[in-house]
mmCIF file of C-alpha atoms in Angstrom:
data_model
loop_
_atom_site.group_PDB
_atom_site.id
_atom_site.type_symbol
_atom_site.label_atom_id
_atom_site.label_comp_id
_atom_site.label_asym_id
_atom_site.label_seq_id
_atom_site.Cartn_x
_atom_site.Cartn_y
_atom_site.Cartn_z
ATOM 1 C CA UNK A 1 77.940 97.427 80.282
ATOM 2 C CA UNK A 2 80.871 99.582 81.275
ATOM 3 C CA UNK A 3 83.643 98.471 83.608
ATOM 4 C CA UNK A 4 83.715 99.653 87.206
ATOM 5 C CA UNK A 5 86.606 99.128 89.636
ATOM 6 C CA UNK A 6 86.313 99.155 93.397
ATOM 7 C CA UNK A 7 89.366 99.512 95.647
ATOM 8 C CA UNK A 8 89.702 99.639 99.418
ATOM 9 C CA UNK A 9 89.504 103.244 100.592
ATOM 10 C CA UNK A 10 92.477 102.884 102.959
ATOM 11 C CA UNK A 11 94.834 101.152 100.535
ATOM 12 C CA UNK A 12 97.776 103.566 101.052
ATOM 13 C CA UNK A 13 98.122 102.969 104.827
ATOM 14 C CA UNK A 14 97.662 99.242 104.267
ATOM 15 C CA UNK A 15 100.433 99.226 101.691
ATOM 16 C CA UNK A 16 102.799 101.319 103.816
ATOM 17 C CA UNK A 17 102.185 99.054 106.839
ATOM 18 C CA UNK A 18 102.855 95.977 104.690
ATOM 19 C CA UNK A 19 106.107 97.381 103.329
ATOM 20 C CA UNK A 20 107.231 98.414 106.804
ATOM 21 C CA UNK A 21 106.519 94.907 108.154
ATOM 22 C CA UNK A 22 108.400 93.363 105.206
ATOM 23 C CA UNK A 23 111.371 95.597 105.925
ATOM 24 C CA UNK A 24 111.204 94.626 109.594
ATOM 25 C CA UNK A 25 111.194 90.940 108.667
ATOM 26 C CA UNK A 26 114.305 91.419 106.569
ATOM 27 C CA UNK A 27 115.992 93.440 109.308
ATOM 28 C CA UNK A 28 115.280 90.596 111.740
ATOM 29 C CA UNK A 29 116.876 88.054 109.387
ATOM 30 C CA UNK A 30 120.195 89.888 109.081
ATOM 31 C CA UNK A 31 121.243 89.497 112.732
ATOM 32 C CA UNK A 32 119.965 85.889 112.664
ATOM 33 C CA UNK A 33 122.210 84.983 109.755
ATOM 34 C CA UNK A 34 125.071 86.891 111.337
ATOM 35 C CA UNK A 35 124.597 85.050 114.599
ATOM 36 C CA UNK A 36 124.397 81.707 112.780
ATOM 37 C CA UNK A 37 127.518 82.377 110.773
ATOM 38 C CA UNK A 38 129.552 83.348 113.885
ATOM 39 C CA UNK A 39 127.982 80.726 116.154
ATOM 40 C CA UNK A 40 126.822 83.295 118.677
ATOM 41 C CA UNK A 41 123.130 82.278 118.782
ATOM 42 C CA UNK A 42 121.651 79.679 121.062
ATOM 43 C CA UNK A 43 118.513 77.696 120.088
ATOM 44 C CA UNK A 44 116.146 79.971 122.062
ATOM 45 C CA UNK A 45 117.395 83.138 120.319
ATOM 46 C CA UNK A 46 117.219 81.455 116.931
ATOM 47 C CA UNK A 47 113.698 80.149 117.558
ATOM 48 C CA UNK A 48 112.428 83.508 118.808
ATOM 49 C CA UNK A 49 114.056 85.349 115.869
ATOM 50 C CA UNK A 50 112.547 82.950 113.323
ATOM 51 C CA UNK A 51 109.080 83.152 114.896
ATOM 52 C CA UNK A 52 109.212 86.986 114.949
ATOM 53 C CA UNK A 53 110.375 87.035 111.342
ATOM 54 C CA UNK A 54 107.580 84.661 110.206
ATOM 55 C CA UNK A 55 104.935 86.783 112.031
ATOM 56 C CA UNK A 56 106.226 89.971 110.397
ATOM 57 C CA UNK A 57 106.393 88.345 106.955
ATOM 58 C CA UNK A 58 102.886 86.872 107.254
ATOM 59 C CA UNK A 59 101.463 90.190 108.435
ATOM 60 C CA UNK A 60 103.233 92.004 105.598
ATOM 61 C CA UNK A 61 101.640 89.682 103.047
ATOM 62 C CA UNK A 62 98.185 90.257 104.565
ATOM 63 C CA UNK A 63 98.500 94.063 104.487
ATOM 64 C CA UNK A 64 99.986 94.160 100.987
ATOM 65 C CA UNK A 65 97.256 91.809 99.739
ATOM 66 C CA UNK A 66 94.604 94.073 101.262
ATOM 67 C CA UNK A 67 96.145 97.130 99.714
ATOM 68 C CA UNK A 68 96.461 95.767 96.202
ATOM 69 C CA UNK A 69 93.185 93.819 96.034
ATOM 70 C CA UNK A 70 90.309 95.194 93.967
ATOM 71 C CA UNK A 71 86.980 94.234 92.496
ATOM 72 C CA UNK A 72 86.310 94.812 88.812
ATOM 73 C CA UNK A 73 82.724 94.548 87.479
ATOM 74 C CA UNK A 74 82.092 94.303 83.759
ATOM 75 C CA UNK A 75 79.696 92.715 81.247
ATOM 76 C CA UNK A 76 81.093 89.169 81.817
ATOM 77 C CA UNK A 77 80.866 89.157 85.630
ATOM 78 C CA UNK A 78 82.878 90.135 88.704
ATOM 79 C CA UNK A 79 86.666 89.848 88.703
ATOM 80 C CA UNK A 80 88.262 89.617 92.154
ATOM 81 C CA UNK A 81 91.823 90.738 91.608
ATOM 82 C CA UNK A 82 94.236 89.833 94.332
ATOM 83 C CA UNK A 83 98.021 89.574 93.992
ATOM 84 C CA UNK A 84 98.138 85.846 94.850
ATOM 85 C CA UNK A 85 94.695 84.533 94.124
ATOM 86 C CA UNK A 86 92.582 86.160 91.412
ATOM 87 C CA UNK A 87 89.084 84.861 90.830
ATOM 88 C CA UNK A 88 86.329 85.368 88.315
ATOM 89 C CA UNK A 89 82.592 84.899 88.985
ATOM 90 C CA UNK A 90 80.402 85.078 85.835
ATOM 91 C CA UNK A 91 76.977 86.557 86.251
ATOM 92 C CA UNK A 92 75.232 83.216 85.714
ATOM 93 C CA UNK A 93 76.956 81.838 88.892
ATOM 94 C CA UNK A 94 75.899 84.743 91.143
ATOM 95 C CA UNK A 95 72.598 84.245 92.976
ATOM 96 C CA UNK A 96 72.663 87.449 95.030
ATOM 97 C CA UNK A 97 74.714 90.140 96.746
ATOM 98 C CA UNK A 98 74.777 90.198 100.538
ATOM 99 C CA UNK A 99 76.306 92.509 103.110
ATOM 100 C CA UNK A 100 77.406 90.329 105.997
ATOM 101 C CA UNK A 101 78.996 91.392 109.295
ATOM 102 C CA UNK A 102 77.480 94.831 109.816
ATOM 103 C CA UNK A 103 80.250 95.713 112.245
ATOM 104 C CA UNK A 104 82.841 95.681 109.387
ATOM 105 C CA UNK A 105 80.745 95.665 106.241
ATOM 106 C CA UNK A 106 81.997 93.815 103.245
ATOM 107 C CA UNK A 107 80.158 92.674 100.200
ATOM 108 C CA UNK A 108 79.702 88.944 99.799
ATOM 109 C CA UNK A 109 78.578 87.143 96.682
ATOM 110 C CA UNK A 110 76.157 84.289 97.192
ATOM 111 C CA UNK A 111 76.819 81.884 94.358
ATOM 112 C CA UNK A 112 74.250 79.545 92.845
ATOM 113 C CA UNK A 113 75.951 76.510 94.431
ATOM 114 C CA UNK A 114 75.445 78.104 97.900
ATOM 115 C CA UNK A 115 79.067 79.102 98.465
ATOM 116 C CA UNK A 116 80.062 82.588 99.572
ATOM 117 C CA UNK A 117 82.773 84.774 98.097
ATOM 118 C CA UNK A 118 83.790 87.943 99.945
ATOM 119 C CA UNK A 119 84.802 90.846 97.742
ATOM 120 C CA UNK A 120 87.850 92.933 98.716
ATOM 121 C CA UNK A 121 85.995 96.114 97.834
ATOM 122 C CA UNK A 122 83.764 97.996 98.291
ATOM 123 C CA UNK A 123 84.149 97.829 102.077
ATOM 124 C CA UNK A 124 83.664 100.165 104.961
ATOM 125 C CA UNK A 125 84.988 100.377 108.451
ATOM 126 C CA UNK A 126 82.653 100.279 111.474
ATOM 127 C CA UNK A 127 83.673 103.669 112.832
ATOM 128 C CA UNK A 128 81.729 105.761 110.277
ATOM 129 C CA UNK A 129 78.927 105.742 107.770
ATOM 130 C CA UNK A 130 80.143 105.467 104.208
ATOM 131 C CA UNK A 131 77.907 106.730 101.401
ATOM 132 C CA UNK A 132 80.262 105.445 98.711
ATOM 133 C CA UNK A 133 79.985 101.931 100.165
ATOM 134 C CA UNK A 134 76.203 102.081 100.056
ATOM 135 C CA UNK A 135 76.328 103.364 96.436
ATOM 136 C CA UNK A 136 78.738 100.536 95.531
ATOM 137 C CA UNK A 137 76.452 97.902 96.994
ATOM 138 C CA UNK A 138 73.424 99.368 95.226
ATOM 139 C CA UNK A 139 75.346 99.421 91.933
ATOM 140 C CA UNK A 140 76.474 95.816 92.334
ATOM 141 C CA UNK A 141 72.911 94.682 93.074
ATOM 142 C CA UNK A 142 71.593 96.564 90.113
ATOM 143 C CA UNK A 143 74.196 94.975 87.860
ATOM 144 C CA UNK A 144 73.454 91.464 89.115
ATOM 145 C CA UNK A 145 69.768 92.026 88.551
ATOM 146 C CA UNK A 146 70.369 93.430 85.044
ATOM 147 C CA UNK A 147 72.806 90.647 84.033
ATOM 148 C CA UNK A 148 70.688 87.764 85.375
ATOM 149 C CA UNK A 149 67.177 88.892 84.390
ATOM 150 C CA UNK A 150 65.811 87.418 81.151
ATOM 151 C CA UNK A 151 65.740 89.787 78.130
ATOM 152 C CA UNK A 152 62.417 91.458 77.407
#
């Protein structure tokens, strides 16, 4: 079985947004440190600056994770490759493939223990029909069936 890789179709805008938010978080920290070192910040300004920085940093991590995440399917199973939390699901642990949340369709693995694992890709947005998403789901279902069916 050959290896197939699925990536989010909008990964470039996600990555650019994440990098911009990370730059914004850093640019918010500079005046905070300057204000702390000169003693020109009161507690309210410091608190507001730290909260804004944390929101920007968390958002940056979310967008960068979305941009760099991918799904790799090969003979052993499905590899979910994310920057911070990679995961591997062997074929024997996958019960079925489901498409949950039709408003923002993503592929979810239903594992034999009943737990659900959402794949980062293939995915489609709700604003348009996506033939490549449908092909990806069909291919994943075919591979699960092939890998889990007993040999003839």
